[in-house]
């Protein structure tokens, strides 16, 4: 148990020390300087100046300028800055400004897409009520909640939010602590001594800011406000947790440094070689610029960003809103889901699950109708104008259960034509509860007392006359019975073990003419046990199938909840979590690191972490991360915010979740559907596969872009430069971007969710990808485009060393040859695009025309290339010339050759795999 879970947080420097809220009440009053009349208005004003307002302190947002600088010093951006500097040194300012424009556009685009405001701490303030009822100068008055100070005496009533951390001084209430503890049922809080050694949140006399009073009335003395509350402590946890870069961000950065190192090394080697063989300085610098620009895949970062943005839009239509682009890829590598129970796996709505009667046990029959109807009479539920029920979830479940049983009994009676008196009697016992009639027949109401854990009514109806109905905790109700109750106690324990909330219902018929009891102790005596009812928060119907898909995809699902272990284990078994083995940690706050590591290291075990605190969830998430797991953490309450923030993927509920959880999360489920998580993981895997596809596509063009500069350098200038730097920029930023983005829209290949999650150590760029892109596709493309270049020159009568500069007889042929190189690379891109659509399968397996966006992208790049080649204004800018018909016919064969050679390579690999034993 952590110290933070048992002691209040220390005050900020310079403030009076916080008192111990668990010390004797007289001592606590003395330390806080208050009494039964509360503080005076003047004293409260003085303390407000000392302690500050009762609100959660905001955290400063990240500087926009700092984020922009981070984008401008990316390794690929640094390479382009170097290329721009060389262009200015070489006296080519147009090229230098063009490269700078590329850097700025990339940085601005990435910044706009990745900008995310950290608003979790600010949203916590919304949980504080605007006003609070406080006793000052001996009189109750409403004040702004932000003006509360330690020592204030507040009045808490049903429906009110608790404005600060406080200790009850008189009365008793029920409080919904689900936002802090994850408990699905209200907790009882009464004035009285505390429990020695109990965690702070489980102390029976303490209430906490932001929670809701669901019943009863009490007064409480404030001992902590603002940042010193449990709510403020959670805010501090959210601020302290950091977000690590996603796997894709880390891998792209590594690849960027690798490309930078290769480009600089190649530039240095061949720059030295150019000087050694006597190349002019201008040509040498042009060569260095071309090598840098050719090695930098300018379209890689914007294409990845755009592809992730497309994935975000697709997921949003499927019910998952992604707040950070890189999280789409992270979803694809997720291998562990840590999910809350209440409201995530379950519907957060109680239902009547089981009944037990002393005469028939759990055997169903018409006797169930009387038990259900009687328990529903002992409620305060009301019905709205449209028929909806309002009130305590437990009582709502009793009324709905009675109505459902009545409808079933009426249908059975109708089917039998109500032929027997027994049927008529059963139908009478199972008659639905008329809430207006219930209130009309009510003679006395003794509301639920959290200290007694009982509620009772004196009810008159036409069947039984005047009688007392009592419902409450079995251990309390059983003490009021006449006679033995051992079998009932055993049955209550059995139902509780199955994860149900158990209520006992007892009755006493009053003699004719008897007066209605005016005191509850007179009413709640001499009772006869009618039976037990078991209430259950049911799982969402789609969760079981979603869990099954998780298991098929190799994902493990753990439950991390503040609820009790028996309830959570029952839900886990019902939805299929824990196959083949389920381990329940009943008190997860007390689990040590070694035990936790041993639990999580078992590959065939799924774990229920019960009674968890925010620190526990963080500990689980960090332990999984230490084991190399990619963690998705779901949740909907304030207590989940730090863990959601810390997990690789924090998943919040959009409908039932709190604003805090939604702001701290990475993904928000707009439909609160657990199954959407699995759909998002499948989409993440598809996006990751598609990222690899367009990386192959982009990298395949580095080889044909670099080879012309190598030929120029190695020939010592006897072969003129086959490609200009501006033409490379036109390829990298103009022709290849749309097809690459279209590859990001490829549908998931068969078996995507049948393979296990990829290891977290696996890079987005593998050795096989580089061999395929640079070695096969790139080499074939380079041979083809250099062949087209030499074909145009030789056709014009060129020999190595002949001048091709401006004014020479071969200049036009040279410009035509460089245009053929440029157009040849573009047509090779078309073949590469079709080849990159699959990694192993044949193109016919996915269909030639199944990606219309790719076809549109190819059409655009061909039209763009034609414009650069044949439009006179663009010819002068990019140094191109119109291609003769025979050259066009030659380069038109390049797509089929490039695609065909790669298709043959994949066929050989598939054949070898099938024949290898």
mmCIF file of N, CA, C and O in Angstrom, residues 19 42 89-90 127 160 190 196 234 250 263 280 321 424 513 580 610 692 704 726 826 880:
data_model
loop_
_atom_site.group_PDB
_atom_site.id
_atom_site.type_symbol
_atom_site.label_atom_id
_atom_site.label_comp_id
_atom_site.label_asym_id
_atom_site.label_seq_id
_atom_site.Cartn_x
_atom_site.Cartn_y
_atom_site.Cartn_z
ATOM 1 N N UNK A 19 -3.907 18.770 8.433
ATOM 2 C CA UNK A 19 -4.187 17.911 9.587
ATOM 3 C C UNK A 19 -4.467 16.489 9.121
ATOM 4 O O UNK A 19 -4.767 16.234 7.956
ATOM 5 N N UNK A 42 -15.245 36.345 8.017
ATOM 6 C CA UNK A 42 -13.946 37.016 7.963
ATOM 7 C C UNK A 42 -12.797 36.020 8.030
ATOM 8 O O UNK A 42 -11.804 36.144 7.327
ATOM 9 N N UNK A 89 25.699 28.505 -52.250
ATOM 10 C CA UNK A 89 27.144 28.626 -52.472
ATOM 11 C C UNK A 89 27.471 28.428 -53.954
ATOM 12 O O UNK A 89 28.343 29.104 -54.520
ATOM 13 N N UNK A 90 26.748 27.511 -54.600
ATOM 14 C CA UNK A 90 27.007 27.213 -56.011
ATOM 15 C C UNK A 90 26.405 28.251 -56.938
ATOM 16 O O UNK A 90 26.511 28.118 -58.164
ATOM 17 N N UNK A 127 -15.172 19.044 -12.519
ATOM 18 C CA UNK A 127 -15.823 18.157 -11.569
ATOM 19 C C UNK A 127 -16.170 18.855 -10.253
ATOM 20 O O UNK A 127 -16.912 18.331 -9.452
ATOM 21 N N UNK A 160 -26.214 16.136 -4.429
ATOM 22 C CA UNK A 160 -25.195 17.193 -4.397
ATOM 23 C C UNK A 160 -23.815 16.610 -4.671
ATOM 24 O O UNK A 160 -23.514 15.475 -4.316
ATOM 25 N N UNK A 190 -20.460 7.370 6.943
ATOM 26 C CA UNK A 190 -21.172 7.764 8.156
ATOM 27 C C UNK A 190 -20.205 8.483 9.091
ATOM 28 O O UNK A 190 -18.981 8.302 9.016
ATOM 29 N N UNK A 196 -8.530 1.555 11.233
ATOM 30 C CA UNK A 196 -7.071 1.594 11.339
ATOM 31 C C UNK A 196 -6.467 0.838 10.158
ATOM 32 O O UNK A 196 -6.805 -0.321 9.892
ATOM 33 N N UNK A 234 -4.606 13.316 -8.280
ATOM 34 C CA UNK A 234 -4.701 12.649 -9.583
ATOM 35 C C UNK A 234 -4.247 13.596 -10.682
ATOM 36 O O UNK A 234 -3.584 13.198 -11.640
ATOM 37 N N UNK A 250 9.740 6.694 -33.287
ATOM 38 C CA UNK A 250 11.113 6.301 -32.986
ATOM 39 C C UNK A 250 11.787 5.682 -34.199
ATOM 40 O O UNK A 250 12.952 5.976 -34.510
ATOM 41 N N UNK A 263 23.780 9.525 -46.814
ATOM 42 C CA UNK A 263 23.880 10.622 -47.778
ATOM 43 C C UNK A 263 25.162 11.428 -47.577
ATOM 44 O O UNK A 263 25.865 11.752 -48.538
ATOM 45 N N UNK A 280 35.126 20.637 -62.292
ATOM 46 C CA UNK A 280 34.982 22.025 -61.848
ATOM 47 C C UNK A 280 34.222 22.087 -60.524
ATOM 48 O O UNK A 280 33.405 21.217 -60.220
ATOM 49 N N UNK A 321 -12.250 7.968 -32.161
ATOM 50 C CA UNK A 321 -11.627 9.250 -32.475
ATOM 51 C C UNK A 321 -10.192 9.220 -31.967
ATOM 52 O O UNK A 321 -9.952 9.075 -30.758
ATOM 53 N N UNK A 424 -54.299 -17.730 -12.572
ATOM 54 C CA UNK A 424 -54.789 -16.407 -12.210
ATOM 55 C C UNK A 424 -54.087 -15.873 -10.973
ATOM 56 O O UNK A 424 -53.748 -14.692 -10.890
ATOM 57 N N UNK A 513 -56.499 -3.279 11.710
ATOM 58 C CA UNK A 513 -56.750 -2.206 12.652
ATOM 59 C C UNK A 513 -55.525 -1.722 13.389
ATOM 60 O O UNK A 513 -55.640 -0.804 14.209
ATOM 61 N N UNK A 580 -6.459 -19.488 -21.446
ATOM 62 C CA UNK A 580 -6.949 -20.651 -20.702
ATOM 63 C C UNK A 580 -6.924 -20.499 -19.184
ATOM 64 O O UNK A 580 -7.463 -21.319 -18.474
ATOM 65 N N UNK A 610 -8.062 -6.307 -9.016
ATOM 66 C CA UNK A 610 -9.206 -5.727 -8.314
ATOM 67 C C UNK A 610 -8.736 -4.726 -7.256
ATOM 68 O O UNK A 610 -7.572 -4.738 -6.837
ATOM 69 N N UNK A 692 4.427 0.423 -44.676
ATOM 70 C CA UNK A 692 5.560 -0.338 -45.226
ATOM 71 C C UNK A 692 5.477 -0.423 -46.750
ATOM 72 O O UNK A 692 6.505 -0.394 -47.436
ATOM 73 N N UNK A 704 17.343 4.769 -58.689
ATOM 74 C CA UNK A 704 17.447 5.422 -60.006
ATOM 75 C C UNK A 704 17.701 6.926 -59.924
ATOM 76 O O UNK A 704 18.118 7.523 -60.924
ATOM 77 N N UNK A 726 16.213 19.802 -59.879
ATOM 78 C CA UNK A 726 14.810 20.210 -59.900
ATOM 79 C C UNK A 726 13.901 19.090 -60.384
ATOM 80 O O UNK A 726 12.761 18.949 -59.949
ATOM 81 N N UNK A 826 9.461 8.143 -63.704
ATOM 82 C CA UNK A 826 8.032 8.243 -63.410
ATOM 83 C C UNK A 826 7.305 6.977 -63.859
ATOM 84 O O UNK A 826 6.475 6.432 -63.117
ATOM 85 N N UNK A 880 13.304 20.513 -69.455
ATOM 86 C CA UNK A 880 12.808 19.341 -70.182
ATOM 87 C C UNK A 880 12.577 19.705 -71.640
ATOM 88 O O UNK A 880 12.586 20.874 -72.040
#
